[in-house]
Short mmCIF file of the C-alpha atoms (twelve columns), coordinates in Angstrom:
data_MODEL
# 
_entry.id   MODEL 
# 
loop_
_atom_site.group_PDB 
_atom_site.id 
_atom_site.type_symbol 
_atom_site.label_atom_id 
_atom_site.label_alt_id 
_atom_site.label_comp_id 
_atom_site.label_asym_id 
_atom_site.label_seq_id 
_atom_site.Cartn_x 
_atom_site.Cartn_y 
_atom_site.Cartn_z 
_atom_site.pdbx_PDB_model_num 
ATOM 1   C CA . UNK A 1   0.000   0.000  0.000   1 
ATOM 2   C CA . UNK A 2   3.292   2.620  0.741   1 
ATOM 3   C CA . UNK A 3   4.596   2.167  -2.811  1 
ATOM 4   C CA . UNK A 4   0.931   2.592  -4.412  1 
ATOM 5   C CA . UNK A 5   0.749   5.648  -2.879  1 
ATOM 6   C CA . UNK A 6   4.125   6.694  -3.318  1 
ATOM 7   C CA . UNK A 7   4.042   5.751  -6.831  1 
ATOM 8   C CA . UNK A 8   0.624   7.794  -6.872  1 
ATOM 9   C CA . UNK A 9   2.298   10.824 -5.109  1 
ATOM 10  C CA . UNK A 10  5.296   11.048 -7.526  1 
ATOM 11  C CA . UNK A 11  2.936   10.881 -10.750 1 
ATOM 12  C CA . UNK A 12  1.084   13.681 -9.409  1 
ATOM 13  C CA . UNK A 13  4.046   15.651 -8.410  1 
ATOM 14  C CA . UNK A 14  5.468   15.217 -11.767 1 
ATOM 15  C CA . UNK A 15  1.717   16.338 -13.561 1 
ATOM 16  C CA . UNK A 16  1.831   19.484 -11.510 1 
ATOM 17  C CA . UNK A 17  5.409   20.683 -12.412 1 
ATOM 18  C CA . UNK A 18  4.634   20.100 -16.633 1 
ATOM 19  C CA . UNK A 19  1.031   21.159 -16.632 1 
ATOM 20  C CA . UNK A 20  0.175   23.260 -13.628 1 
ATOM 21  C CA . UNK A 21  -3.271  24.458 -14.879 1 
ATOM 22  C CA . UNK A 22  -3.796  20.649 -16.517 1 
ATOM 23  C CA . UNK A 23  -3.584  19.578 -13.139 1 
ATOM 24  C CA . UNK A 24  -5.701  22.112 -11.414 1 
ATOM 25  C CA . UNK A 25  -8.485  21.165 -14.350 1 
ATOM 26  C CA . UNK A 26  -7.772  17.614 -13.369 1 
ATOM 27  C CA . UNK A 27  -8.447  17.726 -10.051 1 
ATOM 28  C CA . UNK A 28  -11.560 20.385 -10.257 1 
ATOM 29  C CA . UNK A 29  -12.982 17.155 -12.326 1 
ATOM 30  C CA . UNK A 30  -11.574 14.346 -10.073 1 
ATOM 31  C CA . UNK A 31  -13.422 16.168 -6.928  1 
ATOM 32  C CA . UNK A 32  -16.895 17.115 -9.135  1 
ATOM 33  C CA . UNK A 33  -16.970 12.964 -10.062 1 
ATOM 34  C CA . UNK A 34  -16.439 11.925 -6.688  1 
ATOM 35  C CA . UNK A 35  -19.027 14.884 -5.069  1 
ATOM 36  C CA . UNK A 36  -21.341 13.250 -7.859  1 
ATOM 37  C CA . UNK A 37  -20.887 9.718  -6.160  1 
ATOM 38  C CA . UNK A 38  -24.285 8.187  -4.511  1 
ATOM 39  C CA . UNK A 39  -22.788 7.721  -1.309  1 
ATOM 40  C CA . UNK A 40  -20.738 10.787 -1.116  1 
ATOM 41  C CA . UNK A 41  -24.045 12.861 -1.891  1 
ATOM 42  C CA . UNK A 42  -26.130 11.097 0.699   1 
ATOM 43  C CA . UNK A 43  -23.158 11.586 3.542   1 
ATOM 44  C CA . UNK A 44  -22.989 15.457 2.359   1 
ATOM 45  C CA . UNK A 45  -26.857 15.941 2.639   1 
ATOM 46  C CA . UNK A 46  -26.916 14.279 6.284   1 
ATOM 47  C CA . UNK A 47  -24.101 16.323 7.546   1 
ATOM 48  C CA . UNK A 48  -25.868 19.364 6.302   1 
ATOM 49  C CA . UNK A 49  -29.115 18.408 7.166   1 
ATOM 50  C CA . UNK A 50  -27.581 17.557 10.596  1 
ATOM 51  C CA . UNK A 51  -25.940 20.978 10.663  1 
ATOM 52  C CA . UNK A 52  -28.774 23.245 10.124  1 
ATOM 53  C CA . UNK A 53  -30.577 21.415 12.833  1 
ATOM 54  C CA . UNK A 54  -27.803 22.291 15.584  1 
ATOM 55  C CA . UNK A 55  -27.911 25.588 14.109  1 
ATOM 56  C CA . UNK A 56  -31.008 26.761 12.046  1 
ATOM 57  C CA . UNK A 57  -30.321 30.602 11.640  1 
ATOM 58  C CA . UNK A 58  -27.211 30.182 10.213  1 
ATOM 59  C CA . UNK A 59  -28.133 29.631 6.759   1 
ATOM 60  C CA . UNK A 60  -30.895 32.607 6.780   1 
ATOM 61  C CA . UNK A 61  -28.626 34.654 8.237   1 
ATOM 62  C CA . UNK A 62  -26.240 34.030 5.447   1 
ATOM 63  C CA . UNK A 63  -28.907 34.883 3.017   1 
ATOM 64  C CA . UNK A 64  -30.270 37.875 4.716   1 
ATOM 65  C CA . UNK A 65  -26.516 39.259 4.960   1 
ATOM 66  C CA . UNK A 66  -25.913 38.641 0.975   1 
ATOM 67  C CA . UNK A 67  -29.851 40.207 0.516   1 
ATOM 68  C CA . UNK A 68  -28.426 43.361 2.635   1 
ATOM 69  C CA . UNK A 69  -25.238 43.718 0.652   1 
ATOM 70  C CA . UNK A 70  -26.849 43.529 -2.300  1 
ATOM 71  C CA . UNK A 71  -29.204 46.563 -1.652  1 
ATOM 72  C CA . UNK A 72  -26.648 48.836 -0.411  1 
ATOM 73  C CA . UNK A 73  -24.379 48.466 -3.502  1 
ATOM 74  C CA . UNK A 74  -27.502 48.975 -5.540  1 
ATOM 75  C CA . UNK A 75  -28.450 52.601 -3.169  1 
ATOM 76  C CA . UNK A 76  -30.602 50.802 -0.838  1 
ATOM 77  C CA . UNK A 77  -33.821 52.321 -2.345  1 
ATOM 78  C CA . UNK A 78  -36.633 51.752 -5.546  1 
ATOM 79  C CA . UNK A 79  -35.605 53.614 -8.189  1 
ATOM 80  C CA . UNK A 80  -38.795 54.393 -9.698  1 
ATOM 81  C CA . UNK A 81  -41.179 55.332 -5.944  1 
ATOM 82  C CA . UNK A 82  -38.409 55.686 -3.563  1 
ATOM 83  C CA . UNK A 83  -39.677 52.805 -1.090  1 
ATOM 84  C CA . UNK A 84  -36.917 51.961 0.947   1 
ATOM 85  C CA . UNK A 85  -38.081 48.878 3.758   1 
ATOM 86  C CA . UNK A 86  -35.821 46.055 2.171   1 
ATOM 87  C CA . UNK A 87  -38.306 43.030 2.523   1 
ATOM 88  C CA . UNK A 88  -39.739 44.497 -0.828  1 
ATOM 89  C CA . UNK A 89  -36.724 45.578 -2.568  1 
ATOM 90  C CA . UNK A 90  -35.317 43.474 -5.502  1 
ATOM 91  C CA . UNK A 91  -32.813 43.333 -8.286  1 
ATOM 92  C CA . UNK A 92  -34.375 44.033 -11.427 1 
ATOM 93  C CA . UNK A 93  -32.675 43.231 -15.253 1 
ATOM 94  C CA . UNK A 94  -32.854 46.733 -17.120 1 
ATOM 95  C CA . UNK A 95  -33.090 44.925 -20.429 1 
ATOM 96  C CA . UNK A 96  -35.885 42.353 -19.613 1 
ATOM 97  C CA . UNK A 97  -33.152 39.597 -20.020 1 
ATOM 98  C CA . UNK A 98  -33.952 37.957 -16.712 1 
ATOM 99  C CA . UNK A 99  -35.657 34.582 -18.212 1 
ATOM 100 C CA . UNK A 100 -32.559 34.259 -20.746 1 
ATOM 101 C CA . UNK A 101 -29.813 35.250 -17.838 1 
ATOM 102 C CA . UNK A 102 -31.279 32.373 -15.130 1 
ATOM 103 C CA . UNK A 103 -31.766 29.569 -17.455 1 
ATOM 104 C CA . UNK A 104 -27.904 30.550 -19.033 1 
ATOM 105 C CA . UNK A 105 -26.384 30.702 -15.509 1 
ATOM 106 C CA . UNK A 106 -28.291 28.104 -14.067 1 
ATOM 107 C CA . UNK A 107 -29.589 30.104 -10.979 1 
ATOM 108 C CA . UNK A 108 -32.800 30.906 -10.260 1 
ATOM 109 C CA . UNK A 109 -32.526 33.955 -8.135  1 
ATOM 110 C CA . UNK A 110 -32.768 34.868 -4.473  1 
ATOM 111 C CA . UNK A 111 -29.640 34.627 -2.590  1 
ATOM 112 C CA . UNK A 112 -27.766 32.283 -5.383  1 
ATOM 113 C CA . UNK A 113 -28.414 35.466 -7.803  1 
ATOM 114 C CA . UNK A 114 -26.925 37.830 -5.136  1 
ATOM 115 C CA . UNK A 115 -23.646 35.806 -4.454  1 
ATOM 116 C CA . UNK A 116 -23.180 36.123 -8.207  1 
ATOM 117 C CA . UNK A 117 -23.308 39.691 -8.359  1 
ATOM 118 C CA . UNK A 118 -21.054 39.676 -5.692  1 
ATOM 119 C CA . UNK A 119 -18.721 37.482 -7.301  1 
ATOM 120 C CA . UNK A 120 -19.308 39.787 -10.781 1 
ATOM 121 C CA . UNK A 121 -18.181 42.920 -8.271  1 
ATOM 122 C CA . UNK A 122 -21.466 44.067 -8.446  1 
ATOM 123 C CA . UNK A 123 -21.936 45.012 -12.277 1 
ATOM 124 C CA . UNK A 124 -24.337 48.283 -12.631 1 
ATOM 125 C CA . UNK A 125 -24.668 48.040 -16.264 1 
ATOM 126 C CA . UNK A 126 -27.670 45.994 -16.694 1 
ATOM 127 C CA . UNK A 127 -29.083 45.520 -13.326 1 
ATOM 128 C CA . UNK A 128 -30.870 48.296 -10.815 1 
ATOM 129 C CA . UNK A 129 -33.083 48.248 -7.260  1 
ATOM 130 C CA . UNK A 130 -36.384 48.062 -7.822  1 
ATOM 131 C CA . UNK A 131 -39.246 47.345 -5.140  1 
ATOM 132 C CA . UNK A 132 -41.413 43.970 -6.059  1 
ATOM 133 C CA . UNK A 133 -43.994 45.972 -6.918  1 
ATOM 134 C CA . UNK A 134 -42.174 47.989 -9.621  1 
ATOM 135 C CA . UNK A 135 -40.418 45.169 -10.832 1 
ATOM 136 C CA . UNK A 136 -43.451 43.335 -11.364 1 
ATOM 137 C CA . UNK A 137 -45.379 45.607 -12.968 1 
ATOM 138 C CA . UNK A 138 -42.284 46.272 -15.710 1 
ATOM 139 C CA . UNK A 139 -42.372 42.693 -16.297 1 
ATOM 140 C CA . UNK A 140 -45.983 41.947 -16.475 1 
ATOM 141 C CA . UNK A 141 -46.969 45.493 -18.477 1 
ATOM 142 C CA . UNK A 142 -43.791 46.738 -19.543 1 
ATOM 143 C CA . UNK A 143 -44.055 49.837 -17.643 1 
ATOM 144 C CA . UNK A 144 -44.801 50.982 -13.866 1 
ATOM 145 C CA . UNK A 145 -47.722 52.760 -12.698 1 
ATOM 146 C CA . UNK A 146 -45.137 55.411 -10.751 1 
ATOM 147 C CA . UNK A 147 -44.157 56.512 -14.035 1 
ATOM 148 C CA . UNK A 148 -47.761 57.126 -15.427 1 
ATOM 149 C CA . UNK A 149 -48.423 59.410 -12.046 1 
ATOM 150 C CA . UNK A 150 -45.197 61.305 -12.384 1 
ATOM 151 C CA . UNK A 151 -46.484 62.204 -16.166 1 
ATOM 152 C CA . UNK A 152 -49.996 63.118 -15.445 1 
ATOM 153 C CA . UNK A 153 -48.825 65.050 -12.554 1 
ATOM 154 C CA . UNK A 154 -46.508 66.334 -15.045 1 
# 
């Protein structure tokens, strides 16, 4: 069993010093097949299962945190009223390209969508604070009520 994994240690000592970023690519893949394993999948839920028990706020307080982050690098209010309480405040796509964006990243929204922002440093270009009310009325009717007011109150 020493010699196997000697043998084992050399070869990969050997991979890393002629293809460093091979071997990183290697690995990434070794680790995703094994995470993808029946068994290793089961042991993962139970531990995290078991975790949240023990400790239930944890993982909403991660979220919440994120959610908070999120709105104060977007101003921490609704562009189009103002409203400002953050259990109604939201990250709306300027362009309408939300549908297209989740189904090509794979995330659905919520706190998932906010750690990618993060990890995009926040991008400003195509993405603004709306409340849920604004944002759903853009993407139901293509424009928000607010808007009307402000133009018959000219």
């Amino acid at each position: 069993m020493k010699k196997a994994y000697n043998a084992t240690k050399v070869w990969r000592n050997k991979f890393k010093a002629r293809d460093p970023e091979g071997y990183k690519t290697y690995r990434r893949e070794e680790a995703r097949k094994y995470r993808q394993k029946p068994y290793v999948k089961e042991a993962n839920r139970k531990r995290t299962k078991k975790y949240l028990i023990k400790n239930p706020v944890y993982g909403k307080n991660k979220r919440l945190q994120i959610k908070f982050e999120t709105i104060k690098q977007y101003g921490g209010i609704c562009e189009c009223c103002g409203e400002n309480r953050w259990e109604l405040l939201t990250i709306d796509h300027i362009d309408g390209s939300g549908g297209p964006d989740r189904k090509k990243e794979k995330v659905n929204g919520g706190h998932s969508f906010y750690q990618r922002l993060k990890k995009r440093n926040w991008p400003k270009n195509n993405y603004r604070l709306l409340c849920f009310n604004c944002n759903c009325a853009r993407g139901f009717y293509g424009y928000c009520p607010h808007e009307l007011e402000l133009i018959a109150w000219g």
